[in-house]
Short mmCIF file of C-alpha atoms in Angstrom, two decimals:
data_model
loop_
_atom_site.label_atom_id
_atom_site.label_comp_id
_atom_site.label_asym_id
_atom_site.label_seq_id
_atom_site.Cartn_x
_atom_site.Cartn_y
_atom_site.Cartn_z
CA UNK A 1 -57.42 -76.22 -111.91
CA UNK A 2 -59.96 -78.21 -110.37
CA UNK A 3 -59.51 -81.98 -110.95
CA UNK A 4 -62.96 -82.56 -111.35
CA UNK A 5 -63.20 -79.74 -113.93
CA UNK A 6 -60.56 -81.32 -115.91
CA UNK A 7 -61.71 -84.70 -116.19
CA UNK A 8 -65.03 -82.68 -117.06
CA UNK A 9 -63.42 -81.13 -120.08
CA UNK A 10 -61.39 -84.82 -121.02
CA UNK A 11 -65.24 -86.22 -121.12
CA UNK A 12 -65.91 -84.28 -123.82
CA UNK A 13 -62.65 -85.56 -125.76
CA UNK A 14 -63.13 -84.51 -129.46
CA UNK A 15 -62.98 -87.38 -132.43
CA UNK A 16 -60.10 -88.48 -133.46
CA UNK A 17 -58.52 -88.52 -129.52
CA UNK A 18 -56.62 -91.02 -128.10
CA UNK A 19 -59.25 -93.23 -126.05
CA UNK A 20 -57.64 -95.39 -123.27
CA UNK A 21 -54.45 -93.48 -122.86
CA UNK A 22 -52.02 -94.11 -119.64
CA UNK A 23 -53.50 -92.56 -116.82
CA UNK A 24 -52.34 -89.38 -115.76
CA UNK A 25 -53.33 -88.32 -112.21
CA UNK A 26 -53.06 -84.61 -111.71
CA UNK A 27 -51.85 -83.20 -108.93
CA UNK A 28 -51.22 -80.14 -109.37
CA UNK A 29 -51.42 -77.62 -111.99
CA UNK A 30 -51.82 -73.75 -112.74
CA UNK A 31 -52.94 -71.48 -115.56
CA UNK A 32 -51.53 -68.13 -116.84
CA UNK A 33 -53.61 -66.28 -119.68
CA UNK A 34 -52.01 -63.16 -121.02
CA UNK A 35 -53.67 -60.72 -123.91
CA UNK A 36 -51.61 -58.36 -125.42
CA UNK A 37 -54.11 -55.43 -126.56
CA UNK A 38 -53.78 -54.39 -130.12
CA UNK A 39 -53.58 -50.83 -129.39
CA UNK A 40 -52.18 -49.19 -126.50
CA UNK A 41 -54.66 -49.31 -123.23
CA UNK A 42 -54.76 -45.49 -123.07
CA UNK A 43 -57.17 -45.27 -120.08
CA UNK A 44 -54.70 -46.37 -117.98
CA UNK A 45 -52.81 -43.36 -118.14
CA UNK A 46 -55.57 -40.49 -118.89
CA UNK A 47 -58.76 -41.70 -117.43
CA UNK A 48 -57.91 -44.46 -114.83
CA UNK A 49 -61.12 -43.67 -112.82
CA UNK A 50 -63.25 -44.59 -115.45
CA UNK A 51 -61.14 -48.16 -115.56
CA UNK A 52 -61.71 -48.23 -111.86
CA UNK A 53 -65.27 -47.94 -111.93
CA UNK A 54 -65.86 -50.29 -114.71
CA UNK A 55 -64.02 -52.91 -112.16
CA UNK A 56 -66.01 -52.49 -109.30
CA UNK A 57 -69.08 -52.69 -111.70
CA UNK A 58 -68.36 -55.80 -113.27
CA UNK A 59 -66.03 -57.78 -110.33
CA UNK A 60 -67.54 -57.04 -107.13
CA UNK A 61 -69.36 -60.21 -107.08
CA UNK A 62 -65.98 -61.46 -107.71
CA UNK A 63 -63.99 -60.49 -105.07
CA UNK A 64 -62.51 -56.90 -106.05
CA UNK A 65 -62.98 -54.19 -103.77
CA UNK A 66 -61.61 -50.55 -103.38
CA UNK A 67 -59.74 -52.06 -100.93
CA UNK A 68 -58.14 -54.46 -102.98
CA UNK A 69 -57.09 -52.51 -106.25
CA UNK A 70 -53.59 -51.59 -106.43
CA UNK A 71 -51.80 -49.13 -108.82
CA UNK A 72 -48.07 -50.43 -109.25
CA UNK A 73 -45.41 -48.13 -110.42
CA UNK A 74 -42.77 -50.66 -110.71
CA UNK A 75 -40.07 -49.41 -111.90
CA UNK A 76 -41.41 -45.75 -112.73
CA UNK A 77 -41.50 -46.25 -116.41
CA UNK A 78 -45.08 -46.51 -118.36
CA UNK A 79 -44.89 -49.72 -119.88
CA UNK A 80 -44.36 -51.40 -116.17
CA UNK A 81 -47.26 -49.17 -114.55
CA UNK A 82 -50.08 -51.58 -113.60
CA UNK A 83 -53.67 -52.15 -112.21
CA UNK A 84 -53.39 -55.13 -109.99
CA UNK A 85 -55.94 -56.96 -107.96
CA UNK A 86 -56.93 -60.28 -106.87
CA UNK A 87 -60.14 -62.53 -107.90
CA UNK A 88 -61.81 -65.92 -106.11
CA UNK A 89 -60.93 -65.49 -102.87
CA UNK A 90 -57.46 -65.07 -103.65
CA UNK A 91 -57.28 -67.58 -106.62
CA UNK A 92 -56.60 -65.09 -109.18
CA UNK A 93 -54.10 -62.77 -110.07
CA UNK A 94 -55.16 -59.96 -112.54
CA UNK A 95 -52.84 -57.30 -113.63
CA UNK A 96 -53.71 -54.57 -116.46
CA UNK A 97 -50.79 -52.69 -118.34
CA UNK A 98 -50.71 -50.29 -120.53
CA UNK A 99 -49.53 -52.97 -123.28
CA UNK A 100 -51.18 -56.26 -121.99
CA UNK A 101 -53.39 -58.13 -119.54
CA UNK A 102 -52.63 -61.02 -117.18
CA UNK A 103 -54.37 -63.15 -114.97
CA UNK A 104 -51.93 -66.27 -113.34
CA UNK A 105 -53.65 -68.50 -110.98
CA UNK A 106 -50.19 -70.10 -109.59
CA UNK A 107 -51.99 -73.21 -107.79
CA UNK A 108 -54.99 -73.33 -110.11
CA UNK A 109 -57.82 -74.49 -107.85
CA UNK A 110 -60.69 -71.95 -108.59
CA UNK A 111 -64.38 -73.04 -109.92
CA UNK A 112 -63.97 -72.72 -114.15
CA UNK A 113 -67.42 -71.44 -114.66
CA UNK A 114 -67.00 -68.12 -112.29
CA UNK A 115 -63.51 -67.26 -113.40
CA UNK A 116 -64.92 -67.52 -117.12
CA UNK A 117 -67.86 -65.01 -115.98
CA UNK A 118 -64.59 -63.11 -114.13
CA UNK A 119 -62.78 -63.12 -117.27
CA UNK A 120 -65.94 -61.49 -119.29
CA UNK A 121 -66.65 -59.36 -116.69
CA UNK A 122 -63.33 -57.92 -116.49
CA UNK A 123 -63.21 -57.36 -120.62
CA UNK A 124 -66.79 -55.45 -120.04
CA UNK A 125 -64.53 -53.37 -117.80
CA UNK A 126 -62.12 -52.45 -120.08
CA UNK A 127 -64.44 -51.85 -123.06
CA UNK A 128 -66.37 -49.18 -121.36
CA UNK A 129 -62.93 -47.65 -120.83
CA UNK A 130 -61.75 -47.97 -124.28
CA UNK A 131 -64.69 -48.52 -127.03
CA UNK A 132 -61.91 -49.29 -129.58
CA UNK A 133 -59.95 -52.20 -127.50
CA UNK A 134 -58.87 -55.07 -129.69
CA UNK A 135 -56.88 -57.69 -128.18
CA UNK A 136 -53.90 -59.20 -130.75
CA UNK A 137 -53.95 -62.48 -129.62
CA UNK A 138 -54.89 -64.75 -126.70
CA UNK A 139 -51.89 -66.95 -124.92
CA UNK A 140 -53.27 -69.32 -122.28
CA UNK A 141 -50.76 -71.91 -120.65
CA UNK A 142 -51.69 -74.95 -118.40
CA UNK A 143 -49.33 -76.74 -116.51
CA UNK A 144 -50.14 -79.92 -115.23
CA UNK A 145 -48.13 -82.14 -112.44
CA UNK A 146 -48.79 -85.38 -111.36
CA UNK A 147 -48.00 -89.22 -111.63
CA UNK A 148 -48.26 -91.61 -114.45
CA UNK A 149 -50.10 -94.77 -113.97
CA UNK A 150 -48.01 -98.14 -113.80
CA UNK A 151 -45.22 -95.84 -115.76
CA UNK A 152 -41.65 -94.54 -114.41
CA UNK A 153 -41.47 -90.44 -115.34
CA UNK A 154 -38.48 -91.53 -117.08
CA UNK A 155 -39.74 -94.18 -118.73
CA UNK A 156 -42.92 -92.48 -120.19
CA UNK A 157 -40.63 -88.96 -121.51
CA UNK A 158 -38.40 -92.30 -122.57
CA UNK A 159 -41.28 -92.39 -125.63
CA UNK A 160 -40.39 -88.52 -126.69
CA UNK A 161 -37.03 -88.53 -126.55
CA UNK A 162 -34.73 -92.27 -127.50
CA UNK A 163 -32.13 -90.59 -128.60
CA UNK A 164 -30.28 -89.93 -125.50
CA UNK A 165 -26.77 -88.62 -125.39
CA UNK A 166 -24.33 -90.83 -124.32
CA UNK A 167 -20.91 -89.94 -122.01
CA UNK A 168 -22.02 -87.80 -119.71
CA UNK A 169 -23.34 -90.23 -116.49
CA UNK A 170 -26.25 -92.45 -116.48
CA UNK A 171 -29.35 -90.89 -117.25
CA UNK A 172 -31.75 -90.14 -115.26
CA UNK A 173 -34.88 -88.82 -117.36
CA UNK A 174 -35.84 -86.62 -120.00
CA UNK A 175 -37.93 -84.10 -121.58
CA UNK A 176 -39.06 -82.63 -124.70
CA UNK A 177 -40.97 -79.39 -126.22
CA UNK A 178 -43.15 -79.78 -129.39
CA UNK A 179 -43.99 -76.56 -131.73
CA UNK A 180 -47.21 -76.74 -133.84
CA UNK A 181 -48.67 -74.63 -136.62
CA UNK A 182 -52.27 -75.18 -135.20
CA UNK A 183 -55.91 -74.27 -137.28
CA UNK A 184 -57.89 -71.14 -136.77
CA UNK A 185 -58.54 -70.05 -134.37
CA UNK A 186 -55.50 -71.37 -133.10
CA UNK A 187 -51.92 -70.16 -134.50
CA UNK A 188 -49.74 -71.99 -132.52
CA UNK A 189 -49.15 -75.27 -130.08
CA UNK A 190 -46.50 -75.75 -127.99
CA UNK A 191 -46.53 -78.92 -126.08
CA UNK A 192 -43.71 -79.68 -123.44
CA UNK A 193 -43.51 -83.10 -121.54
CA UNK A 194 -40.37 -82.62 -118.59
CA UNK A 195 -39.91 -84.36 -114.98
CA UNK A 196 -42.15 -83.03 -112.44
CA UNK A 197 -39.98 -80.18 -110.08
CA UNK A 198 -43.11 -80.06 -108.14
CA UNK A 199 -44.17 -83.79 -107.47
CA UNK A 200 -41.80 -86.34 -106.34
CA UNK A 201 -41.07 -89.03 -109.04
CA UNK A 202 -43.99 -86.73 -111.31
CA UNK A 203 -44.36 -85.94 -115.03
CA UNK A 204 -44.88 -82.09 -116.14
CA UNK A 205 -47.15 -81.75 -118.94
CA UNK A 206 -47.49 -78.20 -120.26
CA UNK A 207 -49.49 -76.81 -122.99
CA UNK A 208 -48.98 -73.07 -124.39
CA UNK A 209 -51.58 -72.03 -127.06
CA UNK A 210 -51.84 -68.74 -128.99
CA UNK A 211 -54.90 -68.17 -130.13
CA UNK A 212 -56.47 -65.26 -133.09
CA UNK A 213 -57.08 -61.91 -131.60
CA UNK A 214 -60.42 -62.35 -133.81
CA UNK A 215 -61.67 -64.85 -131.53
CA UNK A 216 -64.32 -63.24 -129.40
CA UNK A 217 -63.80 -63.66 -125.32
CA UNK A 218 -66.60 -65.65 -125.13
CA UNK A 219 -65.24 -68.38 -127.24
CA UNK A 220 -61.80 -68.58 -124.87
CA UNK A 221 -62.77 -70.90 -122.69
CA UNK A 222 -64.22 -73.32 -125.23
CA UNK A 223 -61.12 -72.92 -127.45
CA UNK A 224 -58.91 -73.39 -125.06
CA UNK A 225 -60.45 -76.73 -123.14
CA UNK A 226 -60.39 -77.84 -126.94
CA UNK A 227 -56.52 -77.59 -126.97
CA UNK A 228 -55.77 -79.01 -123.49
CA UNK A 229 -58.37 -81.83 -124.69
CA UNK A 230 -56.04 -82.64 -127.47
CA UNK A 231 -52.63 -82.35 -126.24
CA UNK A 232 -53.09 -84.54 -123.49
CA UNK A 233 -54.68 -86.92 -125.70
CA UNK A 234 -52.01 -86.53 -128.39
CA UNK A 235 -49.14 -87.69 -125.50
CA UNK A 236 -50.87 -90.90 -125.01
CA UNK A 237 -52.73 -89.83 -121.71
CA UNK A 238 -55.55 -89.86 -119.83
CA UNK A 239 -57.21 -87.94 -116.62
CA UNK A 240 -57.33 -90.55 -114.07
CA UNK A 241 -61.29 -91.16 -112.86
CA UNK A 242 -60.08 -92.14 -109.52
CA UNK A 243 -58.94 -88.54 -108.15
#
């Protein structure tokens, strides 16, 4: 994600946030939304043409071409068929089974507003190919890496987890995974706090939220900055200003 997006979205911290948290400078982070549909996609199998053309409709302007549409038979069976192709210049995985949808932006560095008009576009797509698609829930994930301000990694994820067992070396840091029955239209929170793999001496913050197939798309990307907005705030943190 773009830094400057995120501190964007942490501006507009809802009441009842943490204000003046530790500051948490992001260096790195990625997204992964995946929709399980609440029917099976049928077009993929008996009219993919139609899915085609409803792509290069609605995502040329984002970067899908002919060219760059790929059928995947995986390993031969139906449910691992897929439609994959790239958006933003590369930032932006998209892959459509016959069960699901995915798009995983691994370093996630792409401009929010065109991937939400990417994400709509792309659901236009699919409902010309199937009048009847539902979706039965939206997952979106955001992992975040980066350093803590004035604070050890160890001795921030020291806050989550005291209880540290004892007799097996010295320890060296810790982490911890949080499960929350959320409100509508969220279901469920899961908030993990680890040591960094990706950033030397760096705190992992990720946030996994499951959200009512009811929602419409268009009220995904607002939903989910709402979560991220609150989970970081609920761990005591803060997007550093500086980056």
């Amino acid at each position: 994600m773009r830094l400057a997006d995120l501190r964007e979205a942490m501006a507009r911290r809802p009441s009842g946030a943490v204000a003046g948290g530790v500051p948490f400078q992001i260096e790195r982070s990625e997204l992964n939304i995946q929709l399980p549909f609440s029917r099976p996609f049928w077009p993929i199998a008996n009219n993919i043409a139609l899915l085609y053309s409803g792509l290069l409709n609605h995502l040329r302007e984002f970067g899908v071409t002919p060219q760059g549409i790929r059928p995947d038979a995986a390993d031969g069976s139906l449910g691992a068929f897929n439609v994959n192709f790239w958006l933003l210049q590369f930032g932006v995985l998209a892959r459509i089974r016959l069960e699901s949808i995915e798009l995983n932006a691994p370093t996630f560095n792409v401009d929010v507003d065109r991937l939400e008009r990417a994400f709509l576009g792309l659901d236009r797509a699919l409902r010309e190919a199937e009048r009847d698609l539902a979706y039965a829930n939206y997952a979106v994930t955001v992992g975040m890496h980066g350093h803590i301000g004035g604070l050890e990694a160890k001795d921030f994820l020291a806050r989550f987890a005291s209880n540290v067992p004892q007799g097996l070396g010295t320890p060296v840091g810790s982490g911890t995974v949080f499960y929350f029955e959320s409100q509508s239209p969220a279901t469920l929170v899961v908030l993990t706090a680890d040591l960094s793999a990706v950033v030397a001496g760096g705190v992992y913050v990720k946030l996994h939220t499951v959200f009512d197939g009811s929602m419409s798309p268009e009220n995904l990307r607002r939903s989910a900055e709402k979560s991220l907005e609150q989970g970081i705030a609920a761990l005591g943190l803060e997007v550093s200003a500086g980056q």
